């Protein structure tokens, strides 16, 4: 289910004193099975953009097409769209409201009008997908840790079986283990066939996970390419207030000191290989 | 969606003589003005008060457009009371709808109430539009202070008001975010009958309360960490001082009040009762 955005502009509180242009003439297309990272400094319009993709916000001008259909055309059902394009908000654990984890995850599938048996099957499947132990399902969500609660919230959207899963900083505020856990679950869901759009401030994460990056700055789409393409423009990345992964900076420093290494490297394994090559050593056999 | 139209409690920053006035003077003047508005019982009184309100609005530099927009939320109540008066006041008939009779006296009475409401809302919104929430609560605290001996917790009331004003926008924002998050999970806040709609609010209200309580807890902690312990012995960073303009404005209101009383005695009520 491809998503296409054409000349999307969004202005908040149009015509009032607090008018704010959040998106300016943004266009791109995302195909089935992509894993896209959406990055940009705070206030660049990332959250605004993703809320357009499932019809929570209406464009001030421009259009959003899903499967080639403008989602704001007459006769299009926004509720059906929201089932196919799942959106996990930032700090999603704050949306949890039911008495048990199971009931909370079931909220989405129930709204789809599925049979009770199917709802429960989906709840359990979604809990497995996000790595929630089954014995937590009948506990109160308010007894859970932050990381577990975040997984509950993601499961709540995953249980609707969307074809596209959009996550707004799903790992923000979690400890390293929590963040790795959640990110590897998202990676698995992508391997299972979902299209994933990941908003993140962590450049290491997006460089490692995403096949493609969209870069927003002050409401404009300023770059669209593979992590390698984006981060090799290190000066530009710095200028808009982002920081390339540490390995990119490491390779540049080595090069400044006369090492003959490539600088278009975005992850640790590649960097290791390149450094060892330069040193004339074989890569150690990874155990 | 939520912020449209409601201007009560909104501040319009500008530099004007009205903005510069002492908040205590502004609050007292507003109170006196309201009382006088209800003492006035004919259109002469309203002409006098309307002129005063107009003067204040002109001096405040608040766009009239904004004040008129502030009337929108009460339009319905106004229309309702006017219609009620039109039909329920006894007197010579204008026309009849079924067993209801519209009367001339009712028309005048309805208009009278309508004008009173417009002046009331415009003038009181001027108070909040030209006084920042901080000034407003500071002023209120000072005005209530003489009543502490009677057990009125002046400082605490003012502090509660400050905090409430500070968090209203935050809570509205949060409500909107949670609502969207639930809509992303297929929640429907718009259709269905009353019961269904009331039920659909649970996924919104529970998270909202949870987060409000957590915020309250955090705020209390942060206040205590900075040694807040109520109003006793507390001094102010910004001291309030009355200036010449405050006394002039107050004098003007007293003159207006006197005029309205004279007009009341001289001309009597707008509709003489039979
Ligand atoms: N509900 C809103 N009302 C008004 N302005 C908003 C709202 N949400 C975001 N904005 C403004 O739009 C711009 C983009 O915000 P946002 O999409 O949240 O950026 P990001 O997610 O990249 O941090 C910011 O300038 C922000 O202040
Ligand atoms: Mg954001």
XYZ file of C-alpha atoms and ligand atoms in Angstrom:
589
model
C 0.000 0.000 0.000
C 2.099 2.907 -1.224
C 1.747 6.305 0.440
C 2.288 9.434 -1.551
C 2.457 12.985 -0.268
C 2.135 15.832 -2.764
C 3.046 19.458 -1.989
C 1.832 19.098 1.564
C 1.643 22.343 3.533
C 0.277 22.570 7.048
C -0.405 25.786 8.967
C -1.560 25.591 12.586
C -4.140 28.127 13.859
C -4.460 29.774 10.501
C -5.489 33.398 10.661
C -4.898 33.838 14.379
C -2.031 35.492 16.200
C -0.444 32.107 16.945
C -0.339 31.032 13.302
C 2.555 28.608 12.686
C 3.701 27.083 9.422
C 4.662 23.527 10.367
C 5.121 21.991 6.908
C 6.026 23.629 3.616
C 5.461 21.987 0.251
C 6.570 18.485 1.255
C 6.455 15.720 -1.366
C 7.609 12.093 -1.281
C 6.441 8.557 -1.907
C 6.870 5.489 0.266
C 6.528 2.015 -1.247
C 5.484 -1.294 0.229
C 7.969 -2.903 2.580
C 10.226 0.108 3.031
C 11.780 0.949 6.394
C 11.939 4.740 6.387
C 13.521 6.924 9.042
C 12.123 10.418 9.565
C 14.643 12.717 11.203
C 15.004 16.421 11.876
C 15.574 18.785 14.768
C 12.840 19.403 17.348
C 10.033 21.468 15.885
C 10.906 20.568 12.291
C 7.453 19.116 11.672
C 7.978 15.357 12.037
C 4.994 14.751 14.302
C 2.826 17.009 12.175
C 3.804 15.120 9.035
C 3.007 11.638 10.324
C -0.396 12.722 11.618
C -1.285 13.544 8.026
C -0.538 10.005 6.883
C -3.500 8.513 8.769
C -5.848 11.458 8.442
C -5.618 12.880 11.961
C -4.632 16.222 10.498
C -5.990 17.706 7.298
C -3.532 19.406 4.943
C -3.855 23.171 4.646
C -2.942 22.537 1.018
C -1.584 19.613 -0.951
C -2.712 16.011 -0.792
C -2.054 12.640 0.770
C -2.664 9.589 -1.393
C -2.899 6.053 -0.115
C -3.120 3.369 -2.786
C -3.420 6.229 -5.249
C -6.579 7.566 -3.565
C -6.733 10.979 -1.935
C -7.645 10.188 1.656
C -9.809 13.317 1.936
C -11.940 12.429 -1.104
C -15.614 11.921 -0.492
C -16.495 8.344 0.299
C -13.102 7.543 1.830
C -13.382 6.153 5.337
C -10.835 7.611 7.722
C -11.490 4.841 10.230
C -10.609 2.187 7.653
C -7.505 4.193 6.788
C -6.453 4.306 10.430
C -6.681 0.543 10.624
C -4.358 0.163 7.637
C -1.962 2.930 8.685
C -1.177 2.412 12.367
C 0.281 5.334 14.282
C 2.038 5.021 17.635
C 2.312 8.421 19.283
C 5.288 9.712 21.210
C 5.068 8.688 24.889
C 2.358 6.293 23.794
C 2.153 4.756 27.276
C 0.075 7.790 28.276
C -2.859 6.572 26.181
C -3.268 3.377 28.224
C -6.552 3.423 30.146
C -8.016 -0.060 30.665
C -7.971 -2.149 33.822
C -5.797 -4.882 32.386
C -3.092 -4.969 29.757
C -5.176 -7.439 27.759
C -8.199 -5.139 27.683
C -6.091 -2.189 26.665
C -4.460 -3.953 23.737
C -7.930 -5.172 22.757
C -9.293 -1.625 22.428
C -8.125 -1.175 18.831
C -9.205 -4.573 17.437
C -12.583 -4.225 19.215
C -13.150 -0.923 17.468
C -12.726 -2.859 14.224
C -15.775 -4.902 15.168
C -14.005 -8.285 15.221
C -15.380 -11.300 17.066
C -14.265 -11.676 20.680
C -12.255 -14.776 19.814
C -10.405 -13.048 17.044
C -9.776 -10.032 19.279
C -8.127 -12.240 21.902
C -6.032 -14.051 19.295
C -4.799 -10.750 17.993
C -4.028 -9.459 21.484
C -1.851 -12.466 22.191
C -0.140 -12.305 18.838
C 0.577 -8.589 19.249
C 1.912 -9.138 22.763
C 4.283 -11.784 21.385
C 5.346 -9.449 18.589
C 6.385 -6.692 20.969
C 7.935 -9.107 23.440
C 5.472 -8.829 26.326
C 5.478 -11.930 28.540
C 2.048 -13.586 28.563
C 1.793 -13.438 32.343
C 1.680 -9.633 32.209
C -1.491 -9.640 30.138
C -3.843 -9.850 33.091
C -2.048 -7.333 35.265
C -3.044 -3.715 35.668
C -1.092 -1.529 33.233
C -0.279 0.814 36.086
C 1.891 -1.848 37.748
C 4.182 -2.092 34.730
C 7.525 -0.415 34.129
C 7.900 2.393 31.584
C 9.461 0.142 28.970
C 6.813 -2.537 29.382
C 4.050 0.061 29.177
C 5.537 1.410 25.960
C 5.337 -2.122 24.543
C 1.699 -2.368 25.601
C 0.969 0.808 23.664
C 2.785 -0.431 20.566
C 0.967 -3.760 20.830
C -2.305 -1.815 20.985
C -1.629 -0.517 17.488
C 0.057 -3.672 16.145
C -3.035 -5.681 17.139
C -4.992 -3.816 14.479
C -2.655 -5.441 11.919
C -1.832 -2.280 9.994
C -0.012 -2.562 6.676
C 1.999 0.540 7.533
C 3.305 1.125 11.047
C 4.396 4.635 11.999
C 6.192 5.194 15.296
C 7.002 8.594 16.818
C 10.174 8.192 18.858
C 9.227 4.788 20.236
C 12.488 4.464 22.174
C 12.680 7.954 23.690
C 13.250 7.988 27.430
C 13.973 4.271 27.759
C 17.139 2.687 29.096
C 19.526 1.078 26.555
C 18.128 -2.405 27.025
C 14.551 -1.149 26.688
C 15.411 0.744 23.556
C 17.276 -2.148 21.907
C 14.424 -4.473 22.815
C 11.788 -2.293 21.244
C 13.824 -1.495 18.159
C 14.620 -5.117 17.431
C 10.909 -5.942 17.726
C 10.131 -3.226 15.227
C 12.807 -4.652 12.956
C 11.139 -8.058 13.187
C 7.751 -6.613 12.318
C 9.346 -5.030 9.265
C 10.824 -8.372 8.247
C 7.345 -9.817 8.650
C 6.216 -7.585 5.788
C 5.106 -4.328 7.373
C 6.068 -0.963 5.956
C 7.655 0.981 8.816
C 8.159 4.716 9.296
C 10.316 5.502 12.303
C 10.687 8.988 13.760
C 13.863 9.160 15.794
C 16.460 11.490 17.226
C 19.007 8.728 17.452
C 21.156 8.778 14.341
C 22.887 5.486 15.198
C 19.498 3.773 15.325
C 18.224 5.092 12.023
C 21.557 4.463 10.301
C 21.459 0.857 11.445
C 17.782 0.124 10.826
C 16.478 2.219 7.965
C 16.939 1.743 4.254
C 16.001 5.330 3.597
C 15.939 8.620 5.461
C 13.693 11.623 5.075
C 15.166 14.761 6.634
C 12.954 17.643 7.700
C 14.175 21.082 8.652
C 11.877 23.967 9.528
C 8.982 22.248 7.844
C 10.803 21.523 4.592
C 11.985 18.199 3.242
C 15.698 18.911 2.829
C 17.060 15.434 2.085
C 15.754 12.063 0.971
C 18.145 9.162 0.497
C 19.922 6.205 2.047
C 21.635 6.768 5.403
C 24.940 6.630 3.554
C 23.891 9.381 1.162
C 22.495 11.573 3.911
C 25.272 11.219 6.469
C 28.103 11.570 3.959
C 26.958 15.205 3.709
C 28.255 15.736 7.198
C 28.553 19.526 6.985
C 24.960 19.851 5.887
C 23.747 17.493 8.613
C 25.561 19.559 11.229
C 24.246 22.805 9.845
C 20.626 21.872 10.408
C 21.375 20.843 13.984
C 21.702 17.076 13.682
C 24.720 14.929 14.355
C 25.826 12.087 12.126
C 26.567 8.732 13.830
C 29.844 8.686 15.775
C 31.495 6.369 13.259
C 31.054 8.951 10.496
C 32.878 11.520 12.608
C 35.519 8.953 13.558
C 36.266 8.145 9.921
C 36.511 11.841 9.087
C 38.981 12.442 11.903
C 41.098 9.503 10.781
C 41.094 10.868 7.274
C 42.138 14.318 8.520
C 45.141 12.608 10.116
C 46.162 11.125 6.833
C 44.538 7.726 6.958
C 43.312 6.583 3.628
C 39.833 5.432 4.718
C 36.376 5.883 3.259
C 34.113 8.323 5.079
C 30.784 7.130 3.712
C 30.444 4.622 6.502
C 27.456 4.537 8.787
C 27.803 1.590 11.135
C 30.355 0.027 13.457
C 30.895 -3.198 11.519
C 31.738 -1.348 8.316
C 34.033 1.001 10.205
C 35.858 -1.896 11.808
C 36.439 -3.562 8.461
C 37.708 -0.353 6.905
C 40.106 0.425 9.744
C 41.528 -3.082 9.757
C 41.967 -2.937 5.992
C 43.906 0.307 6.355
C 46.043 -1.237 9.085
C 46.704 -4.135 6.773
C 45.180 -6.648 9.105
C 42.583 -9.265 8.492
C 39.204 -8.780 10.093
C 39.082 -10.973 13.173
C 36.781 -13.918 12.852
C 33.672 -12.961 14.717
C 32.813 -15.577 17.267
C -11.005 23.206 17.722
C -11.100 24.009 21.417
C -9.396 27.372 21.346
C -11.772 28.980 18.859
C -13.840 31.880 20.051
C -13.304 31.654 23.768
C -11.543 34.824 24.793
C -12.568 34.890 28.429
C -9.387 34.414 30.382
C -7.120 35.213 27.444
C -4.483 37.902 27.647
C -3.879 40.317 24.781
C -0.402 41.764 25.258
C -0.040 45.426 24.262
C 1.283 48.603 25.801
C -1.626 50.820 26.714
C -2.707 52.904 29.710
C -5.252 50.206 30.559
C -2.594 47.486 30.507
C -0.399 49.626 32.732
C -3.052 50.097 35.399
C -2.775 48.461 38.787
C -4.613 45.106 38.666
C -6.327 45.863 41.985
C -7.789 49.038 40.549
C -8.937 47.169 37.460
C -10.598 44.421 39.484
C -12.364 46.875 41.798
C -13.487 49.036 38.896
C -14.876 45.959 37.149
C -16.795 44.944 40.272
C -18.231 48.432 40.761
C -19.073 48.612 37.070
C -20.969 45.315 37.246
C -22.967 46.446 40.256
C -23.780 49.762 38.600
C -24.815 47.902 35.453
C -27.495 46.174 37.511
C -28.491 49.378 39.271
C -29.112 51.018 35.890
C -32.681 50.298 34.845
C -33.116 52.261 31.630
C -31.366 52.978 28.361
C -30.015 56.326 29.562
C -27.957 54.463 32.124
C -26.692 52.137 29.406
C -25.760 55.071 27.203
C -23.597 56.428 30.015
C -22.030 53.060 30.802
C -21.608 52.162 27.153
C -19.734 55.403 26.623
C -17.448 54.593 29.545
C -16.867 51.046 28.296
C -16.180 52.385 24.813
C -13.639 54.803 26.187
C -11.899 52.034 28.118
C -11.836 49.770 25.069
C -10.420 52.519 22.877
C -7.726 53.277 25.446
C -6.812 49.583 25.809
C -5.790 49.078 22.147
C -7.556 45.714 22.180
C -9.033 45.159 18.693
C -12.824 45.467 18.811
C -12.965 42.453 16.479
C -11.519 40.343 19.296
C -14.111 41.559 21.791
C -16.941 40.883 19.376
C -15.573 37.394 18.768
C -15.742 36.911 22.545
C -19.508 37.432 22.415
C -20.024 34.396 20.219
C -20.229 31.802 23.005
C -23.061 33.692 24.731
C -25.021 34.457 21.578
C -27.322 31.521 22.189
C -28.054 32.450 25.807
C -28.704 36.009 24.707
C -31.117 35.012 21.960
C -32.847 32.638 24.354
C -33.422 35.234 27.093
C -34.537 37.808 24.556
C -37.134 35.461 23.094
C -38.277 34.490 26.575
C -38.801 38.112 27.512
C -40.488 38.911 24.222
C -43.196 36.333 24.850
C -43.519 36.274 28.617
C -43.905 39.982 29.382
C -47.545 41.031 29.643
C -48.785 44.067 27.672
C -50.200 45.127 24.282
C -49.534 42.473 21.619
C -47.360 42.824 18.514
C -48.144 39.381 17.083
C -49.183 35.899 18.173
C -47.704 32.434 17.629
C -50.242 29.868 18.802
C -50.982 30.680 22.400
C -47.846 32.804 22.797
C -48.142 36.569 22.531
C -45.205 38.797 21.697
C -45.565 42.193 23.378
C -44.015 45.619 22.895
C -43.022 45.646 26.542
C -41.386 42.247 26.011
C -39.479 43.489 22.992
C -38.095 46.437 24.925
C -37.350 44.321 27.989
C -35.595 41.723 25.811
C -33.479 44.357 24.105
C -32.675 45.846 27.480
C -31.389 42.543 28.855
C -29.464 41.904 25.647
C -27.684 45.251 25.784
C -26.873 44.712 29.436
C -25.302 41.334 28.677
C -23.230 42.733 25.802
C -21.855 45.554 27.955
C -21.198 43.134 30.805
C -19.278 40.591 28.734
C -17.305 43.188 26.793
C -16.230 45.045 29.900
C -15.295 41.984 31.923
C -13.369 40.422 29.046
C -11.460 43.677 28.870
C -10.204 42.960 32.388
C -8.664 39.606 31.467
C -7.531 40.804 28.055
C -5.469 43.639 29.523
C -4.248 41.956 32.712
C -1.796 39.065 32.646
C -2.812 36.051 34.752
C 0.040 36.734 37.180
C -1.066 40.326 37.749
C -4.643 39.214 38.061
C -3.918 36.739 40.835
C -1.560 39.130 42.596
C -4.281 41.754 42.573
C -6.918 39.314 43.720
C -4.737 38.149 46.579
C -4.296 41.721 47.788
C -7.984 42.433 47.567
C -8.847 39.298 49.529
C -6.164 39.861 52.151
C -8.369 41.855 54.564
C -10.649 38.818 54.708
C -7.945 36.397 55.906
C -9.000 37.166 59.465
C -12.412 35.836 58.600
C -10.776 32.598 57.493
C -10.529 33.298 53.749
C -7.298 31.652 52.529
C -6.362 34.567 50.261
C -2.884 33.425 49.294
C -3.920 29.826 48.717
C -6.871 30.850 46.567
C -4.655 33.077 44.470
C -2.027 30.350 44.125
C -4.657 27.819 43.061
C -5.928 30.242 40.478
C -2.426 30.881 39.140
C -1.763 27.170 38.817
C -5.126 26.496 37.195
C -4.585 29.264 34.651
C -1.099 27.997 33.955
C -2.253 24.435 33.310
C -5.432 24.976 31.309
C -3.591 25.241 27.980
C -1.385 22.281 28.897
C -4.385 20.123 29.688
C -6.198 21.140 26.513
C -3.131 20.232 24.492
C -2.861 16.936 26.270
C -6.555 16.184 25.779
C -6.141 16.778 22.079
C -3.088 14.529 21.880
C -4.722 11.672 23.787
C -7.854 12.014 21.708
C -5.802 11.669 18.551
C -3.903 8.705 19.958
C -7.190 6.918 20.660
C -8.579 7.863 17.253
C -5.497 6.223 15.771
C -6.731 3.078 17.543
C -10.133 3.412 15.919
C -11.903 5.312 18.709
C -14.939 7.280 17.612
C -15.826 10.378 19.618
C -18.396 11.765 17.253
C -21.157 9.327 16.404
C -23.712 7.329 18.354
C -26.292 8.198 20.970
C -25.684 9.942 24.303
C -24.770 6.784 26.208
C -22.336 5.637 23.547
C -20.733 9.049 23.380
C -20.401 9.308 27.137
C -18.773 5.878 27.155
C -16.396 6.865 24.388
C -14.973 9.522 26.712
C -13.504 6.937 29.097
C -10.396 6.343 26.950
C -9.864 10.108 26.971
C -10.638 10.928 30.595
C -8.730 8.154 32.352
C -5.347 9.029 30.812
C -6.081 12.720 31.264
C -6.726 12.324 34.992
C -3.748 10.042 35.463
C -1.477 12.594 33.886
C -3.080 15.536 35.714
C -2.476 13.818 39.052
C 1.083 13.012 38.100
C 1.643 16.613 37.092
C 0.152 17.837 40.352
C 2.471 15.533 42.261
C 5.537 16.687 40.349
C 4.601 20.330 40.778
C 4.055 19.960 44.529
C 7.446 18.287 44.802
C 9.142 21.006 42.768
C 7.498 23.715 44.876
C 8.565 22.096 48.114
C 12.073 21.579 46.803
C 12.180 25.344 46.449
C 10.920 25.814 50.010
C 7.368 26.876 49.243
C 5.336 26.780 52.442
C 2.276 28.917 51.870
C 1.706 32.640 52.045
C 3.008 33.458 55.514
C 5.948 35.850 55.478
C 6.155 35.658 51.701
C 7.248 38.800 49.868
C 6.674 39.751 46.253
C 9.115 40.325 43.460
C 6.776 42.758 41.735
C 5.231 45.167 44.239
C 1.896 46.598 43.220
C 1.630 50.372 43.363
C -1.366 52.541 42.618
C -0.549 55.477 40.349
C -2.379 58.660 39.397
C -4.079 56.959 36.455
C -5.639 54.385 38.773
C -7.189 57.067 40.953
C -8.438 58.968 37.925
C -10.070 55.835 36.519
C -11.616 55.045 39.852
C -12.934 58.590 40.222
C -14.471 58.277 36.777
C -16.301 55.112 37.764
C -17.670 56.789 40.878
C -18.951 59.661 38.748
C -20.562 57.147 36.396
C -22.180 55.379 39.344
C -23.582 58.647 40.650
C -24.897 59.571 37.197
C -26.586 56.215 36.794
C -28.293 56.583 40.164
C -29.522 60.057 39.230
C -30.819 58.768 35.894
C -32.523 55.897 37.680
C -34.378 58.205 40.029
C -35.187 60.761 37.358
C -36.456 58.471 34.556
C -37.446 55.179 36.214
C -37.392 51.693 34.693
C -37.396 51.069 30.957
C -40.733 49.258 31.130
C -43.000 50.632 33.827
C -44.699 47.721 35.457
C -48.461 47.733 35.688
N -1.042 21.562 18.098
C -0.234 22.543 17.668
N -0.643 23.818 17.636
C 0.159 24.799 17.182
N 1.394 24.633 16.737
C 1.885 23.392 16.753
C 1.096 22.273 17.219
N 1.847 21.151 17.101
C 3.038 21.560 16.612
N 3.060 22.884 16.392
C 4.185 23.664 15.830
O 4.520 23.126 14.576
C 5.923 22.989 14.421
C 6.291 21.548 14.160
O 6.013 20.786 15.312
P 6.129 19.214 15.368
O 5.438 18.630 14.189
O 5.669 18.767 16.701
O 7.711 18.997 15.220
P 8.647 17.786 15.659
O 7.773 16.587 15.878
O 9.598 17.622 14.531
O 9.358 18.202 16.909
C 6.546 23.558 15.685
O 6.926 24.879 15.413
C 5.422 23.518 16.692
O 5.547 24.577 17.609
Mg 7.539 15.474 17.683
